[in-house]
XYZ file of C-alpha atoms in Angstrom:
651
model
C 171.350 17.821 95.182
C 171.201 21.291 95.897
C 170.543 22.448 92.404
C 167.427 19.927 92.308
C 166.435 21.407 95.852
C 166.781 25.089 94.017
C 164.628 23.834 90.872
C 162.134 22.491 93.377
C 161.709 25.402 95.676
C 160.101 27.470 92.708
C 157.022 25.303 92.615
C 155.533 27.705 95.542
C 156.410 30.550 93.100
C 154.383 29.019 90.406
C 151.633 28.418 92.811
C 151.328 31.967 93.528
C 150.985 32.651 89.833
C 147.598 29.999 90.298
C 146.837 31.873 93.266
C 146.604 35.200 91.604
C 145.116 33.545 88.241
C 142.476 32.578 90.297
C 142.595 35.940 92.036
C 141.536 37.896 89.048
C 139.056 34.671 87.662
C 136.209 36.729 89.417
C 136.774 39.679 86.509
C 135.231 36.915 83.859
C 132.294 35.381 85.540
C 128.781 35.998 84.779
C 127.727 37.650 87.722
C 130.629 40.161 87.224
C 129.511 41.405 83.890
C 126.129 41.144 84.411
C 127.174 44.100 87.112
C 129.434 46.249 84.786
C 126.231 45.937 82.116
C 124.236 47.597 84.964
C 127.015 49.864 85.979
C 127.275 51.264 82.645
C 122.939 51.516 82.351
C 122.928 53.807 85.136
C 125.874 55.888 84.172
C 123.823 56.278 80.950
C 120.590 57.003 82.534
C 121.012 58.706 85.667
C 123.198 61.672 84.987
C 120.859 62.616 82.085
C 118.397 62.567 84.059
C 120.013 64.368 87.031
C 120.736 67.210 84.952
C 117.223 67.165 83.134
C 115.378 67.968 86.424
C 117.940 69.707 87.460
C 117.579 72.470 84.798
C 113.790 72.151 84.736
C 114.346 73.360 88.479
C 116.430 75.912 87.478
C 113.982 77.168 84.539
C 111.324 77.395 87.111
C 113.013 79.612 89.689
C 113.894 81.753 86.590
C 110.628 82.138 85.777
C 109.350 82.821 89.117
C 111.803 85.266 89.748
C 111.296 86.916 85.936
C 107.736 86.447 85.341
C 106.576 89.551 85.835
C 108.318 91.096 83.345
C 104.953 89.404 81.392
C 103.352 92.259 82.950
C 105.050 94.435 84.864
C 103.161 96.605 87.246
C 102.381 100.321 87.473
C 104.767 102.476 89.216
C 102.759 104.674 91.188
C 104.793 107.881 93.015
C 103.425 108.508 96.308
C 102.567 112.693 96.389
C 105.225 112.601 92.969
C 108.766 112.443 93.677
C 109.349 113.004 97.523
C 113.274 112.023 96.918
C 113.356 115.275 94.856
C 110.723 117.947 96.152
C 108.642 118.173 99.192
C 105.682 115.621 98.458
C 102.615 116.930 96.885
C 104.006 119.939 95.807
C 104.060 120.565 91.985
C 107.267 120.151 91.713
C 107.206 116.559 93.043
C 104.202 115.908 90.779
C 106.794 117.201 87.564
C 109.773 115.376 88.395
C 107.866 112.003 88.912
C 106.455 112.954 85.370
C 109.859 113.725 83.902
C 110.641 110.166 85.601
C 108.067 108.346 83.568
C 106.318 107.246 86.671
C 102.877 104.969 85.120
C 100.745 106.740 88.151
C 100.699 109.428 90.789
C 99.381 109.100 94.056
C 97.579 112.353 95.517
C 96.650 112.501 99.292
C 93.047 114.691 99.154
C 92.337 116.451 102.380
C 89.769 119.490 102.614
C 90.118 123.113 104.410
C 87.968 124.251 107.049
C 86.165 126.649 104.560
C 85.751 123.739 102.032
C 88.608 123.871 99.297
C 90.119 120.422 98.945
C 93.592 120.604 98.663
C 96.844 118.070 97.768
C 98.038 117.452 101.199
C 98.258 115.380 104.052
C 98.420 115.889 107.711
C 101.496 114.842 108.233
C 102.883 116.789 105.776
C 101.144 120.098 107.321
C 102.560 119.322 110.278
C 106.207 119.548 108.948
C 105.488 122.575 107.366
C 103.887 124.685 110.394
C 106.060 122.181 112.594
C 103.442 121.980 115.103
C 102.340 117.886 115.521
C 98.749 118.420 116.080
C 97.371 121.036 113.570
C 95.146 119.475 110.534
C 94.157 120.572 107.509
C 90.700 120.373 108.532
C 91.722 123.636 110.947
C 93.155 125.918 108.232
C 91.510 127.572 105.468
C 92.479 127.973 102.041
C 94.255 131.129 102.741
C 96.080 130.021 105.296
C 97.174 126.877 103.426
C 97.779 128.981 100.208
C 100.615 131.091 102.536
C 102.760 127.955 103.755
C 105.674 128.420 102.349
C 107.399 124.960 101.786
C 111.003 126.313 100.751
C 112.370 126.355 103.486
C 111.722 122.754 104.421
C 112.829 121.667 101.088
C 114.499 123.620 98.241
C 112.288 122.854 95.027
C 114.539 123.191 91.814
C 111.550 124.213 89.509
C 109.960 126.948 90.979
C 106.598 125.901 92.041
C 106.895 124.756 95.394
C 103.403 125.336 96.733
C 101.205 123.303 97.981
C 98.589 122.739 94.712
C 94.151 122.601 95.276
C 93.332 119.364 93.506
C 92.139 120.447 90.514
C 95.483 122.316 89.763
C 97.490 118.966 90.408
C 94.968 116.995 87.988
C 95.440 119.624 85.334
C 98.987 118.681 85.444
C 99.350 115.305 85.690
C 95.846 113.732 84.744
C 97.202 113.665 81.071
C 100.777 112.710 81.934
C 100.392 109.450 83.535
C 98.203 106.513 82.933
C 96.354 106.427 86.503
C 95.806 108.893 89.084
C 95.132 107.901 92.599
C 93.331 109.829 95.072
C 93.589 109.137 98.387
C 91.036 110.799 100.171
C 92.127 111.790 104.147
C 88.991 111.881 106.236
C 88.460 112.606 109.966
C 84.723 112.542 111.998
C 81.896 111.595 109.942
C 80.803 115.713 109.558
C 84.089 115.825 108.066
C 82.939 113.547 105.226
C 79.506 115.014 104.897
C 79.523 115.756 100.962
C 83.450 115.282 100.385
C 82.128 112.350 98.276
C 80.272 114.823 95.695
C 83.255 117.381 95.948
C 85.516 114.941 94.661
C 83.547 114.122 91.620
C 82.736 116.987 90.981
C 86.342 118.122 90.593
C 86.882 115.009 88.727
C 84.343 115.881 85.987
C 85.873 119.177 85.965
C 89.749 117.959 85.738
C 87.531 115.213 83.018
C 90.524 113.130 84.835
C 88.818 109.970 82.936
C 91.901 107.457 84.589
C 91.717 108.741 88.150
C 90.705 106.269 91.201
C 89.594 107.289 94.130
C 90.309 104.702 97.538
C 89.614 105.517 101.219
C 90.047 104.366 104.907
C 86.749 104.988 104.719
C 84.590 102.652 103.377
C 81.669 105.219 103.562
C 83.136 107.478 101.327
C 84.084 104.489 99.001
C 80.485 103.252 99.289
C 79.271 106.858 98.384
C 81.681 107.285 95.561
C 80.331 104.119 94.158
C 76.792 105.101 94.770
C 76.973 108.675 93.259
C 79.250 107.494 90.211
C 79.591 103.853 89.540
C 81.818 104.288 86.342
C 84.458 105.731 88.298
C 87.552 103.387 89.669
C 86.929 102.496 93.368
C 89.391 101.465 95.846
C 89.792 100.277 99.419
C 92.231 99.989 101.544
C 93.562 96.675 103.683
C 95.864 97.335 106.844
C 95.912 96.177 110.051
C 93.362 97.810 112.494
C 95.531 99.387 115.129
C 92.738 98.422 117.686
C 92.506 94.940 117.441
C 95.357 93.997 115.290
C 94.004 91.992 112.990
C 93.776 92.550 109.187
C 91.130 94.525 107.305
C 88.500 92.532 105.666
C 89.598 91.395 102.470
C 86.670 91.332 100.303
C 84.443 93.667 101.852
C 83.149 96.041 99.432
C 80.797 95.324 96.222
C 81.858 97.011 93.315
C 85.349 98.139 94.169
C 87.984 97.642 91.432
C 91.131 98.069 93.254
C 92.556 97.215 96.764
C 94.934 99.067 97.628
C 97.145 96.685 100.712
C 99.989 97.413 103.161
C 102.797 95.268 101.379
C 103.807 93.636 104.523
C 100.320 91.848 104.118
C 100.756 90.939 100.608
C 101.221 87.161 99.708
C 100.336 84.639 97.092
C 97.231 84.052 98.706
C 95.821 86.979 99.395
C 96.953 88.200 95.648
C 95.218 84.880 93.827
C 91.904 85.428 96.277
C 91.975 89.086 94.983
C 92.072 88.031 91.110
C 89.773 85.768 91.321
C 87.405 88.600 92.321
C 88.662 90.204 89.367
C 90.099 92.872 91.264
C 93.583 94.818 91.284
C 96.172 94.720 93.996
C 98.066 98.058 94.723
C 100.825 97.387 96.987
C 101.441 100.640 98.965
C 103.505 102.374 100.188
C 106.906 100.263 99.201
C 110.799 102.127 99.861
C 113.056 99.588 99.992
C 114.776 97.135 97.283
C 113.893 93.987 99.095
C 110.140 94.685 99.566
C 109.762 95.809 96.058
C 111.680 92.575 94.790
C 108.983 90.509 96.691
C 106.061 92.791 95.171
C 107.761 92.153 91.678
C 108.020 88.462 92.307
C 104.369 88.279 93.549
C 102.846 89.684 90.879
C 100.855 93.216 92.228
C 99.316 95.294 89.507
C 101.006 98.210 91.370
C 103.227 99.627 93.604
C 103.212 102.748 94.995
C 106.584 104.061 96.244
C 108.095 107.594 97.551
C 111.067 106.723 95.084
C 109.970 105.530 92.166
C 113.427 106.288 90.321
C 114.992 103.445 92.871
C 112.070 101.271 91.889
C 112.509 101.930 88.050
C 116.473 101.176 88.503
C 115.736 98.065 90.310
C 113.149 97.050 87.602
C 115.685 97.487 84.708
C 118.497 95.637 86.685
C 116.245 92.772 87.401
C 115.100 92.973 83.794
C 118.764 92.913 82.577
C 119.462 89.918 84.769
C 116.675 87.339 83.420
C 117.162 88.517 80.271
C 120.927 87.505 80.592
C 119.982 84.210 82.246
C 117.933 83.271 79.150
C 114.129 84.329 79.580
C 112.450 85.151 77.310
C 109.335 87.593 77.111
C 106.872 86.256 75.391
C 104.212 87.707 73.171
C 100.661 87.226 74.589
C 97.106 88.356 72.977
C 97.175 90.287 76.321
C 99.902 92.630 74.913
C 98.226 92.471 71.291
C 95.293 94.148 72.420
C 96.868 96.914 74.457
C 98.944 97.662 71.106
C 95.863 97.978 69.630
C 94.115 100.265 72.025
C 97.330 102.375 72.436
C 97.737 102.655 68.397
C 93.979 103.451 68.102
C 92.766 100.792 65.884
C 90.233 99.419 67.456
C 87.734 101.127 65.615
C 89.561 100.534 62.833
C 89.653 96.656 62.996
C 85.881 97.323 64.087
C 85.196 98.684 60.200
C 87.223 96.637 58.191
C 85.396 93.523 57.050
C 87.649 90.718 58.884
C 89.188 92.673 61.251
C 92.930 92.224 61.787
C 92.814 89.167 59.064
C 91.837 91.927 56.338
C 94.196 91.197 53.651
C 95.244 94.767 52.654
C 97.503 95.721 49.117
C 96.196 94.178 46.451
C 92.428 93.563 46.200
C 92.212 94.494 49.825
C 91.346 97.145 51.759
C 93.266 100.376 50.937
C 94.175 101.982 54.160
C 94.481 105.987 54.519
C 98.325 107.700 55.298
C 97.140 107.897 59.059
C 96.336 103.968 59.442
C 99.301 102.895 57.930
C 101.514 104.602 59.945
C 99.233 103.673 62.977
C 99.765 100.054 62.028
C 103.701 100.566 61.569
C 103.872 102.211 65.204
C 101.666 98.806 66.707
C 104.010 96.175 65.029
C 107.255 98.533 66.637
C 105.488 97.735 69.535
C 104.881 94.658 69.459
C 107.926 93.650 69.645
C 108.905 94.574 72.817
C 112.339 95.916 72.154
C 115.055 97.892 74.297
C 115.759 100.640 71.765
C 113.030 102.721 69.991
C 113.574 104.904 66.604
C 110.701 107.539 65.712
C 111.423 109.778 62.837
C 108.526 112.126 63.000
C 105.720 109.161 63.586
C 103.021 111.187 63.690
C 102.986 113.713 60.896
C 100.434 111.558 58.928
C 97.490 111.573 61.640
C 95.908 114.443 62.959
C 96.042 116.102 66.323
C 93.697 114.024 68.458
C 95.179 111.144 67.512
C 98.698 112.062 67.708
C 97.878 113.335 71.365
C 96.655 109.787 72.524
C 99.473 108.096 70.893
C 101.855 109.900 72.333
C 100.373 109.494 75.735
C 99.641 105.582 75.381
C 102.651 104.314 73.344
C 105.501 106.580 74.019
C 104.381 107.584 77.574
C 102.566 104.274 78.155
C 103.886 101.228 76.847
C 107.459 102.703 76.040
C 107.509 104.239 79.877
C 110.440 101.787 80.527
C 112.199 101.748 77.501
C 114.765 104.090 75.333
C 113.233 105.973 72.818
C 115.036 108.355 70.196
C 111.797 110.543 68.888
C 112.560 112.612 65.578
C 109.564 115.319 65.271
C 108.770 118.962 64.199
C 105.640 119.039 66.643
C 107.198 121.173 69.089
C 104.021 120.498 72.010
C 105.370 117.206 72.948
C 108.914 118.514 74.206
C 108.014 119.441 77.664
C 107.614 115.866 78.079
C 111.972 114.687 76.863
C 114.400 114.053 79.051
C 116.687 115.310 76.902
C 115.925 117.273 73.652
C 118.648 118.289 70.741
C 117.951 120.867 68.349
C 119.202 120.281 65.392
C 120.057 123.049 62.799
C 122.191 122.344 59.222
C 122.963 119.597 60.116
C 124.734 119.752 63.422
C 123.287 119.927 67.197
C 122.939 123.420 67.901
C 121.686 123.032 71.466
C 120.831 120.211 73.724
C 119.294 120.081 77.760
C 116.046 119.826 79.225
C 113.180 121.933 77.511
C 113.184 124.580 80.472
C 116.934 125.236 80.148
C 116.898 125.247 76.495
C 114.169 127.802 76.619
C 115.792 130.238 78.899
C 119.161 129.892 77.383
C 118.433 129.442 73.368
C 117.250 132.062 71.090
C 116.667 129.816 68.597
C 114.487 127.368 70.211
C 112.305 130.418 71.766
C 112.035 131.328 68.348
C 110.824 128.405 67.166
C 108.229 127.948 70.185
C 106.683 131.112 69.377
C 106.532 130.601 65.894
C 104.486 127.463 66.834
C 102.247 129.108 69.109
C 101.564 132.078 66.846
C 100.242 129.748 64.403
C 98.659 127.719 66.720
C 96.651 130.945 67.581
C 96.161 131.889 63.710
C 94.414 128.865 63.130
C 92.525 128.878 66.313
C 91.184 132.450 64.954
C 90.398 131.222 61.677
C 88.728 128.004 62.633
C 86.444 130.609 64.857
C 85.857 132.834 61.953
C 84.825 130.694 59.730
C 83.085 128.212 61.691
C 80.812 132.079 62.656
C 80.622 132.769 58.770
C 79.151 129.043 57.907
C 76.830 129.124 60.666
C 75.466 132.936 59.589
C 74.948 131.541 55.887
C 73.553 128.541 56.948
C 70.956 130.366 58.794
C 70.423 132.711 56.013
C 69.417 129.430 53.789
C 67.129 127.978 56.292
C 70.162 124.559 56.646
C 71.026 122.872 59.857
C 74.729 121.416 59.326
C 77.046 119.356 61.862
C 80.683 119.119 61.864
C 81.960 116.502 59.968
C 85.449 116.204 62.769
C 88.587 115.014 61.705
C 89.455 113.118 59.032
C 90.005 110.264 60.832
C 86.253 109.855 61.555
C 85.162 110.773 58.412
C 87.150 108.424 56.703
C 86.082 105.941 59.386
C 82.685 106.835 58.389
C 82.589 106.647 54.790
C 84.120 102.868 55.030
C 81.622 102.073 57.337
C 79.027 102.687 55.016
C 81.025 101.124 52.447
C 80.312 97.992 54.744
C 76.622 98.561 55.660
C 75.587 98.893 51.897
C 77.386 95.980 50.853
C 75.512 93.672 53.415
C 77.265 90.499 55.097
C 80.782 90.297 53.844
C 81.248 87.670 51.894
C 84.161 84.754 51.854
C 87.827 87.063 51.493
C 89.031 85.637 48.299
C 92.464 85.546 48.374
C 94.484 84.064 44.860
C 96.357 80.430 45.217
C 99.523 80.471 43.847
C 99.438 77.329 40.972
C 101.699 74.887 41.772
C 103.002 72.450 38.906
C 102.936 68.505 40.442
C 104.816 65.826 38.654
C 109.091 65.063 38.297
C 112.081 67.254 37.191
C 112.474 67.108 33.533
C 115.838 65.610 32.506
C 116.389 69.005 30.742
C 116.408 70.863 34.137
C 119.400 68.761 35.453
C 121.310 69.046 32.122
C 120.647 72.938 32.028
C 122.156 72.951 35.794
C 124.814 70.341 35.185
C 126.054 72.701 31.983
C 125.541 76.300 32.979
C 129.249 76.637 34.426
C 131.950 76.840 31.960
C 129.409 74.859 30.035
C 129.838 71.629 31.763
C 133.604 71.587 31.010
C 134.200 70.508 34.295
C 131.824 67.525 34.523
C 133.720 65.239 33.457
C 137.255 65.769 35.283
C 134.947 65.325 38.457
C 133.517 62.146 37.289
C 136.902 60.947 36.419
C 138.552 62.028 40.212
C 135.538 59.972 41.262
C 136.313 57.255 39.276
C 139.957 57.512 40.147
C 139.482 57.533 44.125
C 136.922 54.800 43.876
C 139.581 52.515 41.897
C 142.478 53.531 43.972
C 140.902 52.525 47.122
C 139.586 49.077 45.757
C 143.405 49.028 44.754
C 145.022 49.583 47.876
C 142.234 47.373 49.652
C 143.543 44.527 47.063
C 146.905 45.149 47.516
C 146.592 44.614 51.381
C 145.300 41.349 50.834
C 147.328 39.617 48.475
C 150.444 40.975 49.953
C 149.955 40.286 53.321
C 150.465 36.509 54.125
C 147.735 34.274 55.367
C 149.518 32.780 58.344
C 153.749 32.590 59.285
C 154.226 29.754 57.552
C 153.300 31.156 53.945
C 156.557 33.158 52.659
C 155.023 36.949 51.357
C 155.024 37.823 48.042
C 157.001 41.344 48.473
C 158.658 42.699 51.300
C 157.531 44.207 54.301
C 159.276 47.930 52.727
C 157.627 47.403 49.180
C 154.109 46.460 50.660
C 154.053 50.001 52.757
C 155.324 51.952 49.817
C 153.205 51.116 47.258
C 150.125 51.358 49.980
C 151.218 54.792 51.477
C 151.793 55.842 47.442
C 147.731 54.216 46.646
C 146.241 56.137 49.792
C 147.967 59.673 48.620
C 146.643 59.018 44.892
C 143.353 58.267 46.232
C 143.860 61.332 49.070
C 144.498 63.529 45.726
C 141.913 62.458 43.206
C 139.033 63.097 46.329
C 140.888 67.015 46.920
C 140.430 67.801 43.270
C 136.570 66.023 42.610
C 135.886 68.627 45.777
C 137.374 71.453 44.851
C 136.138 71.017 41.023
C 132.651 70.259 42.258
C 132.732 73.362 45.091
C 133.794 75.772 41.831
C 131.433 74.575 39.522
C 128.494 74.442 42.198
C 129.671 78.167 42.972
C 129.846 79.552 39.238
C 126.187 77.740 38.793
C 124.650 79.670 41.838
C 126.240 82.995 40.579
C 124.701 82.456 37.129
C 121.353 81.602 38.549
C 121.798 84.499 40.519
C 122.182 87.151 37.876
C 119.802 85.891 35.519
C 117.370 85.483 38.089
C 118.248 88.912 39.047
C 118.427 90.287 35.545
C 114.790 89.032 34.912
C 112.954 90.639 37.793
C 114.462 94.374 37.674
C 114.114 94.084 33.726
C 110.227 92.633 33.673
C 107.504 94.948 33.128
C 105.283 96.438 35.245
C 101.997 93.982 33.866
C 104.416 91.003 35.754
C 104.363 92.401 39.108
C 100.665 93.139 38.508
C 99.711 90.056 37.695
C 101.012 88.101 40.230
C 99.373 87.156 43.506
C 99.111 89.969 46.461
C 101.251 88.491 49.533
C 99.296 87.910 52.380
C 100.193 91.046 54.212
C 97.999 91.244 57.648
C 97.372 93.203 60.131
C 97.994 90.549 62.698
C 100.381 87.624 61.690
C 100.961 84.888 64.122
């Protein structure tokens, strides 16, 4: 009785197992899977899409943080270098030129007896260290004995305060813009300070200076008296009333030149769509000039513009790093061409930078080629920069304006290594190496390789010896034509440089020709139809001639009958249900399938490595004999064939 009360008791067990079959029932209804299909249609969905937007987010603050490496803005040095000389002195004006600086900003006031001079009241008042003296009260003597040593030590020996027209004669050709900020006082104070400046300027011929004001008399004036040259004005906050400068007040003004703490997207879109330039000024610290970069100005003008250029370069560094890419814009295109002086150039050829030169084209002159060389280098935008004596095929003019606009200009921020015998460029190096058999014989900055080397002094006097013979004999015999031209009754004009007269003669080339006609440029003839069957058997035998075709048909064969084999085998050995007796054992059935797979395993290793040899030997024969062909042909085949499309301009 007990053992049937035992056997009974395990009824409540079995229910449990129905309790927890019913339990887990849920796991196969409908409505379950319907909810794991969903479940796994948004783990497929979502998360791609998370991370979609979530990288287009990303790319977007990358590029507004590193889109203005697209164009990068000016960096303007406030009175030159005031981190290394006192400002306005010429020695800040050479160290912000030995820093590459794009601009220099020159504070114009004028002496009591008239002289205008580079400095600013509150530098005068350091000097004499009395706070209320102006330059207004001192004459040009007076200024001309300030001695600014002793405020600051100036490493270059020209600490003195400079008139304007010294300071543009030193930097008007060494930087791509030249501000002039023009101090003025009571309006007798301005009375004709408006012609005195432009008159200096056509003097200095200072053809990239602007000239901005508090003033917007004197701006007005300027503008008046000389509309061609680049007006500014500037936007502050009135310390009156507190409120912000008008911001488009003045007709005709190019440039407005605004306190940075003013500057925002706004006020910089307003200003562009007035097609006008925004100079943020004046800008010392790393965060403000990180918000000026980020905003886009056309300029900044800074008292440190090597902490600016650093700052650039690490910024430039970190996009780079973080995947942006510069990209190549018709913007940059065209400032390659102005900087490489082609425009006249593209202006003569018949379809411009689509000319198709080489063959049947337009044969270009030593000087345009290498001009053309130089603009691709630059168009690329790189880091590093390799010159080996670029300019030796164009004459002097030219080689003067490209080294100002490309190596000064467009390669301001970047490293370039400049191999040359024109010995006039040096002053402008940061670091020059004389070279001599073969090995550096000296290296340093042009100043302390001139005081210290022989050789180099040497080699600077040779060049300005000549410089002077050829001067002389220009003169002279510029003198004698003239005399024997008026001896025969003939007016003649100078023909220039070649570059113009070259220029000229394909210009007539063009005129007497009329309308150019369609460019014809040769097709190549292109054969349509199928492969002959004798192409595939001349590839099929050139290796070991076709030797090894057939052992790779037969490993083929072999692995496709070995696996249809083992496939077989698997079948009839294995039995249909428990009840069927197998044919072999279970030990026979996996040896003779483990024995079919490694046959099969072996015949596919050698088809592959016969068919990687023989496709290997075939390439190396087509090689040679394609090789052999073209260095043995004569010249009529390269003739012959069809010019490449060579341009000037490829997109």
């Amino acid at each position: 009785m007990a053992i049937f009360e035992w056997r009974h008791r395990r009824r409540p067990f079995d229910a449990g197992g129905t309790r927890r079959r019913r339990f887990f029932s849920p796991l196969y209804s409908r409505n379950f899977k319907r909810t794991i299909l969903f479940a796994v249609i948004f783990l497929a969905i979502f998360p791609p899409l998370y991370f979609h937007f979530k990288l287009r987010r990303i790319r977007q603050i990358v590029a507004q943080k590193c889109d203005w490496l697209h164009h990068p803005p000016l960096i303007c040095a406030h009175g030159g270098d005031s981190t290394l000389a006192f400002p306005n002195t010429m020695d800040a004006y050479s160290f912000a030129i030995r820093s590459r600086v794009d601009c220099i900003e020159v504070d114009v006031s004028r002496s009591s007896d008239g002289v205008l001079f580079a400095l600013h009241n509150r530098d005068l008042q350091r000097i004499a260290r009395n706070s209320s003296v102006q330059v207004g009260d001192l004459s040009m003597k007076q200024i001309k004995e300030l001695d600014v040593s002793e405020i600051v030590k100036g490493t270059l020996g020209s600490s003195r305060i400079p008139t304007l027209e010294e300071a543009l004669a030193l930097i008007s050709n060494s930087v791509r813009k030249v501000i002039l900020d023009a101090k003025v006082g009571p309006p007798m104070y301005e009375k004709g300070l408006a012609q005195d400046i432009l008159s200096i300027i056509e003097r200095a011929q200072c053809n990239n200076c602007i000239v901005w004001a508090k003033s917007d008399t004197l701006a007005r004036d300027i503008i008046r008296r000389a509309p061609d040259t680049m007006v500014g004005y500037i936007v502050m906050v009135d310390p009156l009333t507190g409120a912000r400068n008008s911001l488009l007040r003045m007709k005709g003004a190019r440039v407005v030149g605004v306190y940075h703490p003013l500057i925002d997207e706004e006020l910089v879109r307003v200003v562009r769509r007035r097609n006008k330039e925004v100079y943020a000024w004046t800008v010392d610290d790393a965060d403000p000039m990180k918000r000026m970069l980020h905003l886009g100005v056309d300029a900044v003008v800074t008292s440190d513009p090597s902490m600016f250029q650093g700052l650039m370069e690490d910024l430039r560094t970190e996009c780079l790093e973080e995947g942006f890419s510069i990209r190549t814009t018709r913007e940059r295109y065209d400032k390659v061409i102005e900087a490489c002086s082609l425009s006249k150039d593209l202006e003569i050829l018949s379809f411009g930078d689509q000319t198709v030169i080489g063959e049947r084209g337009i044969n270009l002159s030593g000087g345009q080629k290498q001009r053309i060389q130089i603009a691709r280098a630059l168009y690329q935008d790189a880091d590093i920069y390799l010159f080996d004596d670029p300019f030796s095929a164009v004459d002097a003019h030219t080689g003067s304006h490209l080294f100002k606009e490309a190596l000064r200009g467009l390669l301001c921020s970047k490293s370039v290594i400049y191999v040359t015998h024109q010995v006039e460029f040096l002053p402008s190096a940061d670091l020059i190496l004389v070279m001599k058999d073969g090995r550096i014989s000296q290296a340093g900055k042009y100043n302390d390789i001139l005081i210290s080397g022989t050789d180099f002094r040497e080699l600077i006097g040779a060049h300005q010896e000549s410089l002077a013979v050829v001067g002389s004999a220009d003169a002279s015999s510029v003198s004698e034509n003239s005399a024997l031209d008026e001896e025969n009754g003939v007016v003649r004009d100078d023909i220039g440089f070649d570059g113009k007269q070259e220029s000229q003669d394909l210009k007539n080339d063009k005129l007497d020709s009329g309308e150019p006609q369609r460019q014809f440029v040769q097709e190549e003839e292109r054969a349509k139809g199928s492969v002959a069957l004798d192409v595939y058997w001349k590839y099929i035998t050139l290796a070991y001639g076709g030797a090894l075709v057939p052992f790779i048909l037969l490993g083929q064969i072999l692995f496709q009958l070995l696996q249809i084999g083992s496939n077989y085998w698997m079948a009839w050995a294995t039995p249909i249900s428990e009840d069927v007796q197998a044919p072999v054992k279970l030990s026979t059935l996996m040896v003779v399938y483990v024995a079919l797979a490694f046959g099969s395993s072996l015949c596919i290793l050698v088809r592959a490595t016969l068919l990687v040899t023989a496709g290997y030997k075939t390439a190396t024969e087509l090689f040679h004999k394609m090789h052999h062909c073209i260095f043995r042909s004569p010249m009529s085949f390269k003739i012959a064939k069809t010019c490449s499309k060579t341009c000037i301009y490829s997109s």
